[in-house]
PDB file of C-alpha atoms in Angstrom:
ATOM      1  CA  MET A   1      30.420 -10.847 -74.191  1.00 27.00           C
ATOM      2  CA  ASN A   2      32.412 -12.328 -77.667  1.00 32.00           C
ATOM      3  CA  LEU A   3      35.726 -11.238 -78.639  1.00 33.00           C
ATOM      4  CA  ALA A   4      37.122 -12.110 -81.803  1.00 37.00           C
ATOM      5  CA  ARG A   5      40.460 -13.940 -81.934  1.00 36.00           C
ATOM      6  CA  ASN A   6      42.907 -13.410 -83.849  1.00 37.00           C
ATOM      7  CA  ASP A   7      45.402 -16.448 -85.981  1.00 41.00           C
ATOM      8  CA  GLU A   8      47.097 -17.057 -82.251  1.00 42.00           C
ATOM      9  CA  GLY A   9      43.198 -17.219 -80.084  1.00 40.00           C
ATOM     10  CA  ALA A  10      44.552 -14.440 -78.362  1.00 40.00           C
ATOM     11  CA  PRO A  11      41.550 -11.329 -77.982  1.00 41.00           C
ATOM     12  CA  MET A  12      41.730  -8.675 -80.411  1.00 43.00           C
ATOM     13  CA  LYS A  13      40.682  -5.400 -78.415  1.00 54.00           C
ATOM     14  CA  ASP A  14      38.459  -3.941 -81.162  1.00 77.00           C
ATOM     15  CA  PHE A  15      37.640  -2.952 -85.028  1.00 81.00           C
ATOM     16  CA  ASP A  16      40.412  -1.924 -86.528  1.00 82.00           C
ATOM     17  CA  GLN A  17      42.821  -5.882 -85.113  1.00 82.00           C
ATOM     18  CA  ALA A  18      40.368  -6.953 -85.982  1.00 82.00           C
ATOM     19  CA  LEU A  19      39.867  -5.585 -89.749  1.00 84.00           C
ATOM     20  CA  ARG A  20      43.533  -5.856 -89.766  1.00 81.00           C
ATOM     21  CA  THR A  21      44.394  -9.158 -89.196  1.00 80.00           C
ATOM     22  CA  ALA A  22      41.919 -10.672 -90.770  1.00 79.00           C
ATOM     23  CA  ALA A  23      43.262 -13.000 -94.349  1.00 72.00           C
ATOM     24  CA  PRO A  24      42.389 -11.007 -97.268  1.00 70.00           C
ATOM     25  CA  GLY A  25      38.599 -12.140 -98.480  1.00 74.00           C
ATOM     26  CA  THR A  26      37.395 -13.603 -95.554  1.00 77.00           C
ATOM     27  CA  ILE A  27      35.736 -10.588 -93.797  1.00 79.00           C
ATOM     28  CA  ASP A  28      32.524 -11.078 -93.108  1.00 84.00           C
ATOM     29  CA  GLY A  29      31.535  -7.850 -91.738  1.00 84.00           C
ATOM     30  CA  ALA A  30      27.685  -8.618 -91.613  1.00 84.00           C
ATOM     31  CA  LYS A  31      29.790 -10.425 -87.587  1.00 86.00           C
ATOM     32  CA  LEU A  32      32.429  -8.545 -87.458  1.00 85.00           C
ATOM     33  CA  LEU A  33      29.419  -5.327 -86.908  1.00 85.00           C
ATOM     34  CA  THR A  34      27.451  -7.431 -84.528  1.00 85.00           C
ATOM     35  CA  ARG A  35      30.119  -8.407 -82.625  1.00 85.00           C
ATOM     36  CA  PHE A  36      32.048  -4.996 -82.599  1.00 83.00           C
ATOM     37  CA  ALA A  37      28.438  -3.303 -81.537  1.00 87.00           C
ATOM     38  CA  TYR A  38      29.883  -1.102 -78.728  1.00 88.00           C
ATOM     39  CA  GLU A  39      32.981  -0.377 -80.665  1.00 89.00           C
ATOM     40  CA  GLN A  40      33.734   3.018 -82.576  1.00 90.00           C
ATOM     41  CA  LEU A  41      33.069   3.781 -86.432  1.00 92.00           C
ATOM     42  CA  ALA A  42      34.688   7.770 -87.698  1.00 93.00           C
ATOM     43  CA  VAL A  43      31.788   8.628 -90.037  1.00 94.00           C
ATOM     44  CA  PRO A  44      33.228  11.462 -92.300  1.00 93.00           C
ATOM     45  CA  SER A  45      31.488  14.689 -92.276  1.00 91.00           C
ATOM     46  CA  GLY A  46      30.934  17.332 -95.287  1.00 87.00           C
ATOM     47  CA  GLY A  47      30.843  20.553 -92.587  1.00 86.00           C
ATOM     48  CA  PRO A  48      31.696  20.347 -88.881  1.00 88.00           C
ATOM     49  CA  VAL A  49      28.833  18.899 -87.018  1.00 86.00           C
ATOM     50  CA  GLY A  50      27.454  19.882 -83.662  1.00 88.00           C
ATOM     51  CA  GLU A  51      27.436  18.405 -79.286  1.00 85.00           C
ATOM     52  CA  HIS A  52      23.754  17.199 -81.474  1.00 84.00           C
ATOM     53  CA  PHE A  53      24.514  16.348 -84.403  1.00 83.00           C
ATOM     54  CA  GLU A  54      24.046  19.778 -85.884  1.00 88.00           C
ATOM     55  CA  GLY A  55      25.106  20.338 -89.290  1.00 88.00           C
ATOM     56  CA  PHE A  56      26.144  16.573 -90.448  1.00 89.00           C
ATOM     57  CA  ILE A  57      27.335  16.554 -93.846  1.00 90.00           C
ATOM     58  CA  PRO A  58      27.353  12.347 -94.282  1.00 90.00           C
ATOM     59  CA  ALA A  59      29.620  11.745 -97.074  1.00 91.00           C
ATOM     60  CA  LEU A  60      28.051   9.150 -99.931  1.00 94.00           C
ATOM     61  CA  VAL A  61      29.422   6.199-102.081  1.00 94.00           C
ATOM     62  CA  GLN A  62      27.451   4.836-104.914  1.00 94.00           C
ATOM     63  CA  ARG A  63      27.769   0.687-105.066  1.00 91.00           C
ATOM     64  CA  ASP A  64      25.801  -1.260-106.928  1.00 88.00           C
ATOM     65  CA  GLY A  65      22.719   1.075-107.847  1.00 93.00           C
ATOM     66  CA  SER A  66      22.184   2.166-104.115  1.00 95.00           C
ATOM     67  CA  HIS A  67      24.429   4.238-102.139  1.00 97.00           C
ATOM     68  CA  HIS A  68      26.217   3.722 -98.415  1.00 97.00           C
ATOM     69  CA  LEU A  69      28.023   5.658 -96.620  1.00 96.00           C
ATOM     70  CA  VAL A  70      31.198   6.251 -95.521  1.00 95.00           C
ATOM     71  CA  ALA A  71      32.540   4.771 -92.436  1.00 95.00           C
ATOM     72  CA  PHE A  72      36.275   3.974 -90.790  1.00 94.00           C
ATOM     73  CA  SER A  73      37.160   1.701 -88.278  1.00 92.00           C
ATOM     74  CA  SER A  74      38.858   4.202 -85.934  1.00 89.00           C
ATOM     75  CA  VAL A  75      39.070   7.173 -86.187  1.00 87.00           C
ATOM     76  CA  GLN A  76      42.828   7.201 -86.169  1.00 88.00           C
ATOM     77  CA  ARG A  77      43.108   5.114 -90.160  1.00 89.00           C
ATOM     78  CA  PHE A  78      40.020   7.788 -90.837  1.00 90.00           C
ATOM     79  CA  LYS A  79      43.035  10.489 -90.341  1.00 88.00           C
ATOM     80  CA  ASP A  80      45.188   8.213 -91.448  1.00 86.00           C
ATOM     81  CA  GLU A  81      43.754   8.191 -94.728  1.00 80.00           C
ATOM     82  CA  GLY A  82      43.578  11.758 -96.208  1.00 70.00           C
ATOM     83  CA  ARG A  83      41.843  11.491 -99.113  1.00 68.00           C
ATOM     84  CA  LEU A  84      38.784  12.710 -97.456  1.00 65.00           C
ATOM     85  CA  GLY A  85      39.817  15.604 -94.674  1.00 68.00           C
ATOM     86  CA  GLY A  86      36.971  17.028 -93.094  1.00 80.00           C
ATOM     87  CA  GLU A  87      35.582  15.984 -89.730  1.00 86.00           C
ATOM     88  CA  ALA A  88      34.629  12.171 -88.725  1.00 90.00           C
ATOM     89  CA  VAL A  89      31.486  11.987 -85.714  1.00 91.00           C
ATOM     90  CA  ALA A  90      33.259   9.505 -83.373  1.00 91.00           C
ATOM     91  CA  MET A  91      29.577   6.268 -83.031  1.00 91.00           C
ATOM     92  CA  PRO A  92      28.858   3.263 -81.948  1.00 92.00           C
ATOM     93  CA  VAL A  93      28.689   0.432 -84.262  1.00 92.00           C
ATOM     94  CA  ARG A  94      25.175   0.223 -83.085  1.00 92.00           C
ATOM     95  CA  GLU A  95      24.189   3.855 -83.032  1.00 92.00           C
ATOM     96  CA  VAL A  96      26.112   4.272 -86.922  1.00 93.00           C
ATOM     97  CA  LEU A  97      23.256   1.984 -88.297  1.00 93.00           C
ATOM     98  CA  LEU A  98      20.496   1.830 -86.087  1.00 92.00           C
ATOM     99  CA  ARG A  99      20.866   6.059 -87.446  1.00 90.00           C
ATOM    100  CA  MET A 100      20.913   5.206 -91.475  1.00 91.00           C
ATOM    101  CA  PRO A 101      17.967   5.532 -92.905  1.00 92.00           C
ATOM    102  CA  ALA A 102      16.459   1.994 -94.622  1.00 91.00           C
ATOM    103  CA  ASP A 103      17.490   2.316 -98.391  1.00 95.00           C
ATOM    104  CA  VAL A 104      21.401   2.386 -97.590  1.00 96.00           C
ATOM    105  CA  GLY A 105      24.454   0.496 -97.999  1.00 96.00           C
ATOM    106  CA  ILE A 106      27.735   0.838 -95.885  1.00 96.00           C
ATOM    107  CA  VAL A 107      30.722   0.909 -97.611  1.00 96.00           C
ATOM    108  CA  ILE A 108      34.216   0.136 -94.118  1.00 94.00           C
ATOM    109  CA  ASN A 109      37.399   1.692 -95.036  1.00 92.00           C
ATOM    110  CA  PRO A 110      36.975   2.666 -98.909  1.00 91.00           C
ATOM    111  CA  GLY A 111      39.460   1.492-101.098  1.00 87.00           C
ATOM    112  CA  SER A 112      41.492  -0.649 -97.968  1.00 86.00           C
ATOM    113  CA  SER A 113      42.055  -4.341 -98.129  1.00 85.00           C
ATOM    114  CA  GLN A 114      41.600  -4.161 -94.742  1.00 88.00           C
ATOM    115  CA  GLY A 115      37.441  -2.755 -94.937  1.00 89.00           C
ATOM    116  CA  PHE A 116      33.876  -3.466 -97.104  1.00 91.00           C
ATOM    117  CA  GLU A 117      31.030  -3.202 -97.641  1.00 93.00           C
ATOM    118  CA  LEU A 118      27.582  -4.464 -97.525  1.00 93.00           C
ATOM    119  CA  GLY A 119      24.125  -2.923 -99.232  1.00 95.00           C
ATOM    120  CA  PRO A 120      20.971  -2.172 -97.567  1.00 96.00           C
ATOM    121  CA  ASP A 121      19.279  -5.122 -96.769  1.00 94.00           C
ATOM    122  CA  ALA A 122      21.863  -6.494 -95.099  1.00 93.00           C
ATOM    123  CA  ILE A 123      22.425  -2.873 -94.176  1.00 94.00           C
ATOM    124  CA  ALA A 124      18.506  -3.621 -92.439  1.00 93.00           C
ATOM    125  CA  LYS A 125      19.315  -7.322 -90.815  1.00 92.00           C
ATOM    126  CA  LEU A 126      21.680  -6.129 -88.732  1.00 91.00           C
ATOM    127  CA  ARG A 127      19.325  -4.140 -87.736  1.00 91.00           C
ATOM    128  CA  ASP A 128      16.715  -6.300 -86.854  1.00 90.00           C
ATOM    129  CA  GLU A 129      19.642  -8.345 -85.121  1.00 88.00           C
ATOM    130  CA  LEU A 130      21.049  -5.335 -83.165  1.00 86.00           C
ATOM    131  CA  THR A 131      17.583  -4.097 -81.950  1.00 87.00           C
ATOM    132  CA  ARG A 132      16.065  -8.094 -81.599  1.00 83.00           C
ATOM    133  CA  PRO A 133      15.506  -8.400 -77.967  1.00 79.00           C
ATOM    134  CA  HIS A 134      18.262 -11.336 -76.500  1.00 64.00           C
ATOM    135  CA  ASP A 135      17.724 -14.143 -74.123  1.00 59.00           C
ATOM    136  CA  GLU A 136      19.327 -13.775 -71.198  1.00 54.00           C
ATOM    137  CA  SER A 137      17.929 -16.908 -69.324  1.00 47.00           C
ATOM    138  CA  PRO A 138      21.195 -19.367 -68.633  1.00 49.00           C
TER     139      PRO A 138
END
C-alpha cells in the first residue's frame, strides 16, 4: 500500500493527519481520497442513524449549482467542529463515494483550510477508479 508521507518523509497514519500537514493550497483531494480509501470519514446526519443506515439524513450544501455531501476527515474533527451538532456516521471513504448519487459532489472539512471540495464529475472518476479491477501481477 502506498502511504502518504509528511515533509520529513515519515508515513502519515491517517487521512486527517495528511490534511493537517498539507501546505495551504496544495491539497489534491482526489489523490487523498484514493490513497486513504479505507480510512474513516465522519458523515453528519440530521437525525439518529440505525444499524443499517435507517434514519440517515445527509448534510448537503450547494456549490456551483450542485449538491455536495458534507463530510469530515475524522470523527474527532466533526466533534471539534461542533457547528453542525447531531450525529455522524463513520464510514470508509470508499463506501461513502460508492453510495453517493451521481449528481452529488463532496466537501471535506467545510470552512477549513484543511479541507477541499470535489464536484460530481470528479467523484464519478474516483468511483470508476475505486471499482476498476487492478492488475495484481508484478
